[in-house]
Tab-separated table of N, CA and C in Angstrom:
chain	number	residue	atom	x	y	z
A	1	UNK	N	112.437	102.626	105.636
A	1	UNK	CA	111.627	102.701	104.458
A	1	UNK	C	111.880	103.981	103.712
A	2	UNK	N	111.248	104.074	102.624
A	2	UNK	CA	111.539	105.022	101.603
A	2	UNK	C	110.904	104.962	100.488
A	3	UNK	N	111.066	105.663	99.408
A	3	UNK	CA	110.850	105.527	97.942
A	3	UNK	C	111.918	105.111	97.511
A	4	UNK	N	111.487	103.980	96.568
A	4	UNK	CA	112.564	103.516	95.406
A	4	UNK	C	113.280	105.064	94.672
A	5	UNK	N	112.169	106.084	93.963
A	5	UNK	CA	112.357	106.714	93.058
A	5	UNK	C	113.004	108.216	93.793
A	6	UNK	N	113.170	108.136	95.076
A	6	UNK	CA	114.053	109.396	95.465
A	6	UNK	C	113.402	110.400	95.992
A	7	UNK	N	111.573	110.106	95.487
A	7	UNK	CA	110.674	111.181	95.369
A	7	UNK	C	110.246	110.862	97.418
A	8	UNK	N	109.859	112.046	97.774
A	8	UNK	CA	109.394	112.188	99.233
A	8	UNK	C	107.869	111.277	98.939
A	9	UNK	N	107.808	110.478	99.655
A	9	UNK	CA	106.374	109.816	100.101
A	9	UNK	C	105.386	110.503	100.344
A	10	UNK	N	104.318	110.407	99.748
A	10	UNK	CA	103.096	111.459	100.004
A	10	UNK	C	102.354	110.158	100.848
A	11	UNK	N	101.363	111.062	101.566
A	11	UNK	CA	100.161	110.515	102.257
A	11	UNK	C	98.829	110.157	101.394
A	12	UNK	N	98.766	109.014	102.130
A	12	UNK	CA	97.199	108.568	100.929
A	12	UNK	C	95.815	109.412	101.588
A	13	UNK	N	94.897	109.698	100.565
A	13	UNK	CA	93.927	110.380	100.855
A	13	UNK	C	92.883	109.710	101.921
A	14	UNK	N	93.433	110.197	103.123
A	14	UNK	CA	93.064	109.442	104.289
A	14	UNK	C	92.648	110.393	105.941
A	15	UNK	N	92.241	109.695	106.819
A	15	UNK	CA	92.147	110.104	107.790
A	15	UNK	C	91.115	111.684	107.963
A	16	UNK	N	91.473	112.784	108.137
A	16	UNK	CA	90.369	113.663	109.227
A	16	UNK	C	89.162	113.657	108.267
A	17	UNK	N	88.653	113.063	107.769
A	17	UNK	CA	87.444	113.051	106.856
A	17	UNK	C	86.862	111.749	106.522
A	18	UNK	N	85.359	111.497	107.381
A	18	UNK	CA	84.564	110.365	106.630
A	18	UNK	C	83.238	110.227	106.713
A	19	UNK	N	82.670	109.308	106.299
A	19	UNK	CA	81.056	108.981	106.772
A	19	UNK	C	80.990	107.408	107.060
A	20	UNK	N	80.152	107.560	108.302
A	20	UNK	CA	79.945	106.036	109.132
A	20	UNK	C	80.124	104.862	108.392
A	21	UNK	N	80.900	103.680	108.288
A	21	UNK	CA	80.381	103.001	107.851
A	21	UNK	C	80.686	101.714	108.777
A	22	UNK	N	79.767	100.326	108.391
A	22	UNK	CA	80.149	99.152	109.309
A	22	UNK	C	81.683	98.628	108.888
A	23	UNK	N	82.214	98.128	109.833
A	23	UNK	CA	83.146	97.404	109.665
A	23	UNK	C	83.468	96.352	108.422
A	24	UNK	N	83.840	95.880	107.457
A	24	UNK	CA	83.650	95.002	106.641
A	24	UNK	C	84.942	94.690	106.069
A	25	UNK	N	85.856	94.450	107.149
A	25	UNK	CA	86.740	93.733	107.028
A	25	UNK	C	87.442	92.401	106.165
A	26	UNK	N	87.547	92.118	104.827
A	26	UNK	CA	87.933	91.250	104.459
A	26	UNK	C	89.551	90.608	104.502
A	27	UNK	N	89.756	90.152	105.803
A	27	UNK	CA	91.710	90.532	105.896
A	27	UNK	C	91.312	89.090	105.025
A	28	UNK	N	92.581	89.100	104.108
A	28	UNK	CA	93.605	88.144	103.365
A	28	UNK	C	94.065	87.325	103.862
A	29	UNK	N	93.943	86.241	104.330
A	29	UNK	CA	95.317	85.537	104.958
A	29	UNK	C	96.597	84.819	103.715
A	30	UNK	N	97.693	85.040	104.577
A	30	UNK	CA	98.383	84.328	103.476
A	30	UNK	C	98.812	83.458	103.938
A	31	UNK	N	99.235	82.590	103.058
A	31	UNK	CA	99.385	80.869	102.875
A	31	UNK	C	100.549	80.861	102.552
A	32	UNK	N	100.758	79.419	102.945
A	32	UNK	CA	102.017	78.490	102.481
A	32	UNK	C	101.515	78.067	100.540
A	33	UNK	N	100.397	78.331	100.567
A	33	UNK	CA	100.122	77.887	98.994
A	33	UNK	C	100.487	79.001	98.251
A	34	UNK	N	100.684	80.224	98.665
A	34	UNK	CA	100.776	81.606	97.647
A	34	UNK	C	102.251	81.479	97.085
A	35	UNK	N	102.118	82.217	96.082
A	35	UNK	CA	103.690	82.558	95.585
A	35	UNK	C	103.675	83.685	96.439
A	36	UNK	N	105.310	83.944	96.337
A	36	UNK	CA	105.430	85.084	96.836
A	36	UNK	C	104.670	86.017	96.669
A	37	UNK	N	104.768	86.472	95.793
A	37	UNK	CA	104.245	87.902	94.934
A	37	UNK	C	102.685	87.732	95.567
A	38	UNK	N	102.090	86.798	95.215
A	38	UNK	CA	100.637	86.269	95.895
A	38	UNK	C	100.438	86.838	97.743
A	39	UNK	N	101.477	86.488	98.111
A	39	UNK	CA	101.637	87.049	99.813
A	39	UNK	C	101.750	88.680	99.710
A	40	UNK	N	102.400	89.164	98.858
A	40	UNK	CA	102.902	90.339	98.894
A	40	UNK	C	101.563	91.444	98.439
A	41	UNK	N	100.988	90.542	97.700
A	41	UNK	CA	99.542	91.235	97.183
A	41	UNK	C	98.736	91.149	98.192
A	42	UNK	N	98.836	90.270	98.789
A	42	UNK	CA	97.574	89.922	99.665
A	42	UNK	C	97.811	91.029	101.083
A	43	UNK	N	99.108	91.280	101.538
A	43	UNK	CA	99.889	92.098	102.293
A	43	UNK	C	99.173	93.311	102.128
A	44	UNK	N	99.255	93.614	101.103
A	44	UNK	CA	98.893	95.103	100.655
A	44	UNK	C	97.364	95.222	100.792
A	45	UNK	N	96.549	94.024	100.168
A	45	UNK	CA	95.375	94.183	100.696
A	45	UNK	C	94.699	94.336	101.971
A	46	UNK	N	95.983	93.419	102.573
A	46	UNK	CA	95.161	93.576	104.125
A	46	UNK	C	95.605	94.958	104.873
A	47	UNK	N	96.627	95.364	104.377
A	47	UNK	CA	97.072	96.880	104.960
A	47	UNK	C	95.602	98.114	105.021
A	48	UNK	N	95.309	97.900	104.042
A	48	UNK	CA	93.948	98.698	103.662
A	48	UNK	C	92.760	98.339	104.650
A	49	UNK	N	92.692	96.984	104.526
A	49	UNK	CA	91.672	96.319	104.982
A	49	UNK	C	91.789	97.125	106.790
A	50	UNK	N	92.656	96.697	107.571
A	50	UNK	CA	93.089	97.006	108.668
A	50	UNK	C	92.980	99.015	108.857
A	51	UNK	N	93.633	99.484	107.873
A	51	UNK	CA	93.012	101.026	107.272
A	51	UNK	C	91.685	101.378	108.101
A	52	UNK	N	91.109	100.963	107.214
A	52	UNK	CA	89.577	100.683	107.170
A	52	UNK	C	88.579	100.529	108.783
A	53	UNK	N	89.454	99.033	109.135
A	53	UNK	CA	89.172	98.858	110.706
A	53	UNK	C	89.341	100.344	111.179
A	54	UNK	N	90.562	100.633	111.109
A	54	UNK	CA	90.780	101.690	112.205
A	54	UNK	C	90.084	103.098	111.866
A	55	UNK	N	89.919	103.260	111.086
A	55	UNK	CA	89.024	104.686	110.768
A	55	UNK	C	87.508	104.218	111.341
A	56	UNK	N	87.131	103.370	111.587
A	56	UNK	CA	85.642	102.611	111.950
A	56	UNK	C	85.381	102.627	113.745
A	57	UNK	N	87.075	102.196	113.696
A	57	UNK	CA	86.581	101.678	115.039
A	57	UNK	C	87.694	102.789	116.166
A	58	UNK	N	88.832	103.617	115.415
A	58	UNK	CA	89.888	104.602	116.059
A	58	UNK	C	90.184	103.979	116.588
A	59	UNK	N	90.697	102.524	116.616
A	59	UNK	CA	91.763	101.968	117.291
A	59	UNK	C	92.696	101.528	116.086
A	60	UNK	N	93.926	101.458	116.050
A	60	UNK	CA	95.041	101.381	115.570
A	60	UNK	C	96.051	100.513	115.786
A	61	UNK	N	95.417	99.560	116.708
A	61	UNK	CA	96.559	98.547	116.881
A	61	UNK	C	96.743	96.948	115.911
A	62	UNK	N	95.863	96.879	115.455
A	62	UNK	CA	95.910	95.916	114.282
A	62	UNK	C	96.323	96.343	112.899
A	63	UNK	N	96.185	98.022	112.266
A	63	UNK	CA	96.837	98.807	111.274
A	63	UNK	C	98.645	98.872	111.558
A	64	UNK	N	98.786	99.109	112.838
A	64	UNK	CA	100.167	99.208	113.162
A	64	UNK	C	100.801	98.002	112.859
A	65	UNK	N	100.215	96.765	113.297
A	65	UNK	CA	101.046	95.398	113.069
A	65	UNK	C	101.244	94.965	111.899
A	66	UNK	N	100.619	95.885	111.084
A	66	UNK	CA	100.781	94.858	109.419
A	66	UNK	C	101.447	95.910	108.644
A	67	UNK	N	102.065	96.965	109.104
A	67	UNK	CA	103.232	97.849	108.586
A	67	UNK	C	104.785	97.607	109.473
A	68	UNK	N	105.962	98.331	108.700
A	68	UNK	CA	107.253	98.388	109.235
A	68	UNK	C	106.941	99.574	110.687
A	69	UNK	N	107.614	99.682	111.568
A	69	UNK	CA	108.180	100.963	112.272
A	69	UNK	C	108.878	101.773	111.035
A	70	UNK	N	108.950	102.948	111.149
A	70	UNK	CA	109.104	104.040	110.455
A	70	UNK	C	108.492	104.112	109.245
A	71	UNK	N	107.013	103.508	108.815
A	71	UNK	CA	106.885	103.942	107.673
A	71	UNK	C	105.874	105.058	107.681
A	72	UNK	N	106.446	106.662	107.323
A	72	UNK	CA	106.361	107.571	107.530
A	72	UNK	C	104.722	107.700	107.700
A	73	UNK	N	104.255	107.537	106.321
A	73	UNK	CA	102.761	107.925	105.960
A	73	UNK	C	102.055	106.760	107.213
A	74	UNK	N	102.447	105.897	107.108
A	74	UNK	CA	101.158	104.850	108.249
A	74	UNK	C	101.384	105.542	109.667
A	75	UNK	N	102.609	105.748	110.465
A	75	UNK	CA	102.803	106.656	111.320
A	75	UNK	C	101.891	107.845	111.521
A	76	UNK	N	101.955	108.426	110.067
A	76	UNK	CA	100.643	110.122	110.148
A	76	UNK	C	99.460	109.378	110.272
A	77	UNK	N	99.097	108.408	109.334
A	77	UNK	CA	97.905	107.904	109.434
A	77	UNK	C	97.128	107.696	110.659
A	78	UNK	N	98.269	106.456	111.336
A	78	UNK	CA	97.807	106.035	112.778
A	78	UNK	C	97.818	107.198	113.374
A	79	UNK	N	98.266	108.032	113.960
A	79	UNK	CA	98.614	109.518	114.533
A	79	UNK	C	97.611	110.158	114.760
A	80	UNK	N	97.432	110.613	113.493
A	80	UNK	CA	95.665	111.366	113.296
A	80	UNK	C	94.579	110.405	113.493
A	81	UNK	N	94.692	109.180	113.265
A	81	UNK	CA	93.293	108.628	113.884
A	81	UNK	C	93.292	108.682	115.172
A	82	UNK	N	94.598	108.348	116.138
A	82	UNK	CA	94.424	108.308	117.860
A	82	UNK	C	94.259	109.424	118.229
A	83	UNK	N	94.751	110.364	117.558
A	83	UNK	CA	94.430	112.036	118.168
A	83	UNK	C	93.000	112.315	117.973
A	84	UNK	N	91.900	111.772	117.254
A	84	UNK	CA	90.511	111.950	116.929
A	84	UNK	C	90.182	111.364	117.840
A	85	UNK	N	90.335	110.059	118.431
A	85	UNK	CA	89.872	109.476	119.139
A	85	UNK	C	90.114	110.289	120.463
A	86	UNK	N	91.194	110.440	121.047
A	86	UNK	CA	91.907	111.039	122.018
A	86	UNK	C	90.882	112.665	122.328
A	87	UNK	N	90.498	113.100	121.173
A	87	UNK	CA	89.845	114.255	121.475
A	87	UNK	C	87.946	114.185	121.447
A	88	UNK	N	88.041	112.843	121.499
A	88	UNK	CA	86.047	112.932	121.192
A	88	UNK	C	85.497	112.870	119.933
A	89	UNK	N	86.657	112.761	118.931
A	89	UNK	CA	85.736	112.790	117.238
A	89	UNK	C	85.441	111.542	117.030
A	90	UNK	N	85.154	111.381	115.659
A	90	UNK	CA	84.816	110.168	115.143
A	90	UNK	C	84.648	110.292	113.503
A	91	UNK	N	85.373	109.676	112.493
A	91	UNK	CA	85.338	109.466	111.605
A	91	UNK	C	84.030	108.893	110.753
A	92	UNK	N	83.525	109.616	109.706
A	92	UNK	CA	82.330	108.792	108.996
A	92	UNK	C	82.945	108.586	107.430
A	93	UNK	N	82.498	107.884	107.159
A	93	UNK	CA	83.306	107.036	105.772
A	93	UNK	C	84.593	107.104	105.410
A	94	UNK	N	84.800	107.518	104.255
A	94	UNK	CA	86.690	107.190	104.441
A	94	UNK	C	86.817	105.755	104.082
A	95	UNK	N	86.301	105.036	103.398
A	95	UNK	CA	86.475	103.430	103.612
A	95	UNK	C	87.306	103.602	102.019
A	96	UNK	N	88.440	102.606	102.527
A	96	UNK	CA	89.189	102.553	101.039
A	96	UNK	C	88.942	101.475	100.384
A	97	UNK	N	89.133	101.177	98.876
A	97	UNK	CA	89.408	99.742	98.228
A	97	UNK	C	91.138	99.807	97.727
A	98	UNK	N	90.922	98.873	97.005
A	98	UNK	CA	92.651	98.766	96.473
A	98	UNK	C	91.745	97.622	95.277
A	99	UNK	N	92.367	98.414	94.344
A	99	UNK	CA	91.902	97.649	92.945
A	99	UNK	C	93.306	97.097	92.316
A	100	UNK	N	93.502	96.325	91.000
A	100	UNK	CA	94.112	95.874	90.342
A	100	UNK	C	95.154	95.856	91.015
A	101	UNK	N	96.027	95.542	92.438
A	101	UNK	CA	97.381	95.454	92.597
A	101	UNK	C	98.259	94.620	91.820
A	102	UNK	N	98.625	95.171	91.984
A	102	UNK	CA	100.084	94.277	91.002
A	102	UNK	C	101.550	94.504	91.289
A	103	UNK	N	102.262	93.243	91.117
A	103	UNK	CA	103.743	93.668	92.071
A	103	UNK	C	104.240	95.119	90.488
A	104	UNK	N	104.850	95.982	90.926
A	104	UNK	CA	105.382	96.529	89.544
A	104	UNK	C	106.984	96.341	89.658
A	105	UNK	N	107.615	96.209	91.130
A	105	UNK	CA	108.859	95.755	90.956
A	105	UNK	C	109.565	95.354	92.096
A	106	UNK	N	110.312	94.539	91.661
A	106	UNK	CA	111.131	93.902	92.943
A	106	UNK	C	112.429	94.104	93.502
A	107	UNK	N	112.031	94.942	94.595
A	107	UNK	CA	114.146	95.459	94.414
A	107	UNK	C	114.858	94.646	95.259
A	108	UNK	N	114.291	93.192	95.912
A	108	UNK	CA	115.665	92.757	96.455
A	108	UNK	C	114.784	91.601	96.748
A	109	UNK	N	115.083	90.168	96.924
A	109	UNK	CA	114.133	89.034	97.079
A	109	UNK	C	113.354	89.258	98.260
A	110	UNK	N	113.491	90.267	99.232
A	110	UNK	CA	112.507	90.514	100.185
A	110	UNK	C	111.773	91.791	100.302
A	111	UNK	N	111.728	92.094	98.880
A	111	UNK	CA	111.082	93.326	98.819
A	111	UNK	C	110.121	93.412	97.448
A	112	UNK	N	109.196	94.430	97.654
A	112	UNK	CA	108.574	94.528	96.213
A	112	UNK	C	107.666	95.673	96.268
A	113	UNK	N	107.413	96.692	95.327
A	113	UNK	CA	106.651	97.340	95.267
A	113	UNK	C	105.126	97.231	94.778
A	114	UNK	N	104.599	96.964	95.185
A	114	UNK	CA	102.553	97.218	94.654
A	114	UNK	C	101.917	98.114	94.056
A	115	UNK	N	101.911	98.032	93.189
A	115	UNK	CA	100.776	99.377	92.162
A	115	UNK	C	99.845	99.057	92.158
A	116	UNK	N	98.988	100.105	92.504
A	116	UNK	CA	97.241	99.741	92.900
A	116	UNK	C	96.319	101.093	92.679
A	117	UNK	N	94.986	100.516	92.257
A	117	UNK	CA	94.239	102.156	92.517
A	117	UNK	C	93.756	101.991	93.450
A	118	UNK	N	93.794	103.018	93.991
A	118	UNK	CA	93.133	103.060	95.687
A	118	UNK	C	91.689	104.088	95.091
A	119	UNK	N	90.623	103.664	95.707
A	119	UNK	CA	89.227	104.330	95.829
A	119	UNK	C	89.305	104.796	97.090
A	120	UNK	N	89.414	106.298	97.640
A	120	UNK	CA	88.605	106.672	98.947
A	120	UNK	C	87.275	107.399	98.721
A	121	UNK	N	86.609	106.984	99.970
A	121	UNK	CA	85.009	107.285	99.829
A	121	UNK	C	85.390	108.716	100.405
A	122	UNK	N	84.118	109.272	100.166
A	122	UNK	CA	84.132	110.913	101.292
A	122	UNK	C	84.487	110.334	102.099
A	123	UNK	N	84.299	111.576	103.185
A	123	UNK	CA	84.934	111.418	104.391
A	123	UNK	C	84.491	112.762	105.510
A	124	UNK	N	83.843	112.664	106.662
A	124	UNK	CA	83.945	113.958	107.829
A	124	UNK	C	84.209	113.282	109.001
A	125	UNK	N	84.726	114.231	109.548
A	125	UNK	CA	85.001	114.113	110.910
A	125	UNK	C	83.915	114.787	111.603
A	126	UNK	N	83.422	114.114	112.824
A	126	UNK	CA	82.742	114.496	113.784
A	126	UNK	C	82.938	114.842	115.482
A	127	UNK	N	82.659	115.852	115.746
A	127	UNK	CA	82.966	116.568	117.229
A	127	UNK	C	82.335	115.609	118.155
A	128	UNK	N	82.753	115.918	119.339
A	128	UNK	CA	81.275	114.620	120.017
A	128	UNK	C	79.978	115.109	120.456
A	129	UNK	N	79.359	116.324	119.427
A	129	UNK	CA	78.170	116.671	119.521
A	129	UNK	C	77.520	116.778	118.277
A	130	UNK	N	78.439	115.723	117.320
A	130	UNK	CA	78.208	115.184	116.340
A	130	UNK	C	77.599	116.519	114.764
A	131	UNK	N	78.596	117.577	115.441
A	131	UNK	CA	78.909	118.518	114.461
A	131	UNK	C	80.001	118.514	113.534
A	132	UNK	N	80.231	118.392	111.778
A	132	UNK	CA	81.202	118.263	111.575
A	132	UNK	C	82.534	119.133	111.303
A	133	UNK	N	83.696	119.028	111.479
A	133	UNK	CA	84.176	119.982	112.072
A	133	UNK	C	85.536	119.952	111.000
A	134	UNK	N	85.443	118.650	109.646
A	134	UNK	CA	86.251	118.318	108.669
A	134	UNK	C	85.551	117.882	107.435
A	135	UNK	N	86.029	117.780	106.371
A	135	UNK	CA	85.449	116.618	105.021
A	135	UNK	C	86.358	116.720	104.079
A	136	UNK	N	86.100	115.523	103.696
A	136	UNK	CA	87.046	114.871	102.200
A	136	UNK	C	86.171	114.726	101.168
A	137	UNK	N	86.147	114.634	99.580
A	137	UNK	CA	85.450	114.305	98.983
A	137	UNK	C	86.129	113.000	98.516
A	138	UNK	N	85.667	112.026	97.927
A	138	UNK	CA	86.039	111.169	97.324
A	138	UNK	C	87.389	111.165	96.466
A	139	UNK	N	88.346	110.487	96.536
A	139	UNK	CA	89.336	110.301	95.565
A	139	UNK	C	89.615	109.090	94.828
A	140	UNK	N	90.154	108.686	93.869
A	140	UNK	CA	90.442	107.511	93.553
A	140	UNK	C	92.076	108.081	92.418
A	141	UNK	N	93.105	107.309	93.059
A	141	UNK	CA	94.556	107.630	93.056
A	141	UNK	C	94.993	106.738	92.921
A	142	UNK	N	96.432	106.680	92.010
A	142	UNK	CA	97.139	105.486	92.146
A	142	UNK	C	98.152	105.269	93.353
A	143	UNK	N	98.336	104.038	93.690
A	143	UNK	CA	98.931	104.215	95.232
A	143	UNK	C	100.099	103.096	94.708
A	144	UNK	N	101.207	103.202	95.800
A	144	UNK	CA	102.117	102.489	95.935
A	144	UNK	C	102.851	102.260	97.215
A	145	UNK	N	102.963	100.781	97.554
A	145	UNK	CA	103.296	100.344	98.701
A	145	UNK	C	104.301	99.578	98.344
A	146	UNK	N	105.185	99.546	99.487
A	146	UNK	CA	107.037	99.148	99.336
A	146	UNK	C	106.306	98.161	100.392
A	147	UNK	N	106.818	96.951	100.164
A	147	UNK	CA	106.552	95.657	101.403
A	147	UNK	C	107.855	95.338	101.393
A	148	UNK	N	108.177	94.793	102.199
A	148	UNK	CA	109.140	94.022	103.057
A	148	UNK	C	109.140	92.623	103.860
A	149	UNK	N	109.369	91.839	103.457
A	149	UNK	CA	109.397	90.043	104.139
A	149	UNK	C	110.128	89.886	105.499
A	150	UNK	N	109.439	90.300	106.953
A	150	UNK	CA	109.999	89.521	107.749
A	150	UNK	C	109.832	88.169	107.858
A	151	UNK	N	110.600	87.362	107.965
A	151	UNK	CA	110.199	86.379	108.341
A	151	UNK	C	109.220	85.475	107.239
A	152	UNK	N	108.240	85.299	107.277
A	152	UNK	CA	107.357	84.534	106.810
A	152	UNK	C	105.919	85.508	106.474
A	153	UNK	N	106.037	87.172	107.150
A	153	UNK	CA	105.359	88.124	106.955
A	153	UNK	C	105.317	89.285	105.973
A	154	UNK	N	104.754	89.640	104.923
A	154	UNK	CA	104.923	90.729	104.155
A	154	UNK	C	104.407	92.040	105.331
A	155	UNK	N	105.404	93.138	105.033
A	155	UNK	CA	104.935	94.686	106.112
A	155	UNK	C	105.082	95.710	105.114
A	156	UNK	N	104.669	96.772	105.354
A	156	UNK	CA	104.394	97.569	104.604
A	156	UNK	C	105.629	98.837	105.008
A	157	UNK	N	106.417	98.979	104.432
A	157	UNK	CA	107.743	100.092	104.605
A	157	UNK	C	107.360	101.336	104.254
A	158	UNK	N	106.631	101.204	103.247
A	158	UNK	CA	106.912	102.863	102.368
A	158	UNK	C	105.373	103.179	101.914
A	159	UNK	N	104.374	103.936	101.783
A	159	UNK	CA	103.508	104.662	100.592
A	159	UNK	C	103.659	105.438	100.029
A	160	UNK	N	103.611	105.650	98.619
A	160	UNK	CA	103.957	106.773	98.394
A	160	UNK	C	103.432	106.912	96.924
A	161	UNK	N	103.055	107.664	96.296
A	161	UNK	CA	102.137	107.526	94.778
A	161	UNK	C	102.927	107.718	93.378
């Protein structure tokens, strides 16, 4: 994975910072009825969605499956959430959306890029004596995700803004 545009991949405004929230998972499924582009959107939504899980719950194994291996930023992402977990913290909010996606371009019939605004909520991290020991304030950024078609699956290769 990579950037189309040459530029180094930044990290989305994510991870050591949140406030509690429930799980509210809306994964996407995709269909044999979608157009492509329709799968590829829906891909991207559920990337977030799964995001989301894992900042809630610091497990990471359902965020990992709906990205490529090596895509740099989901790697940091997942990383820093198991190391919170691994040390006793716990994440409070942090919950992302993904607004208006839209494919913005397609560089090869199994590929496509997603332009989206991403909303992150605050965000702290908590010690396990429930002191906080991090915080984020709210962002809302434009984001971009490189997908990739294995198979019959859209994955997520690249983020980068």
């Amino acid at each position: 994975g990579g950037c189309t545009s040459g530029e180094t991949p930044t990290s989305p405004p994510s991870a050591p910072s949140s406030i509690a929230v429930a799980p509210t998972t809306t994964v996407i499924p995709t269909t044999s009825a979608m157009t492509d582009e329709e799968a590829a959107i829906a891909a991207a939504r559920n990337d977030y969605e799964e995001f989301n899980r894992a900042l809630v719950t610091l497990d990471t194994h359902e965020f990992r499956a709906v990205v490529q291996p090596g895509c740099l930023v989901c790697e940091e992402d997942a990383s820093k959430i198991e190391s919170l977990r691994a040390s006793g913290r716990k994440i409070v909010g942090g919950h992302t959306s993904l607004a208006n996606p839209q494919i913005e371009s397609r560089t090869s019939p199994s590929e496509v890029v997603v332009v989206a605004h991403l909303g992150v909520a605050a965000m702290q991290v908590l010690d396990a004596s429930g002191k906080i020991v991090a915080s984020s304030t709210a962002k809302d950024v434009q984001m971009r995700l490189w997908l990739r078609k294995e198979g019959a699956r859209w994955l997520v290769q690249a983020v980068f803004s």
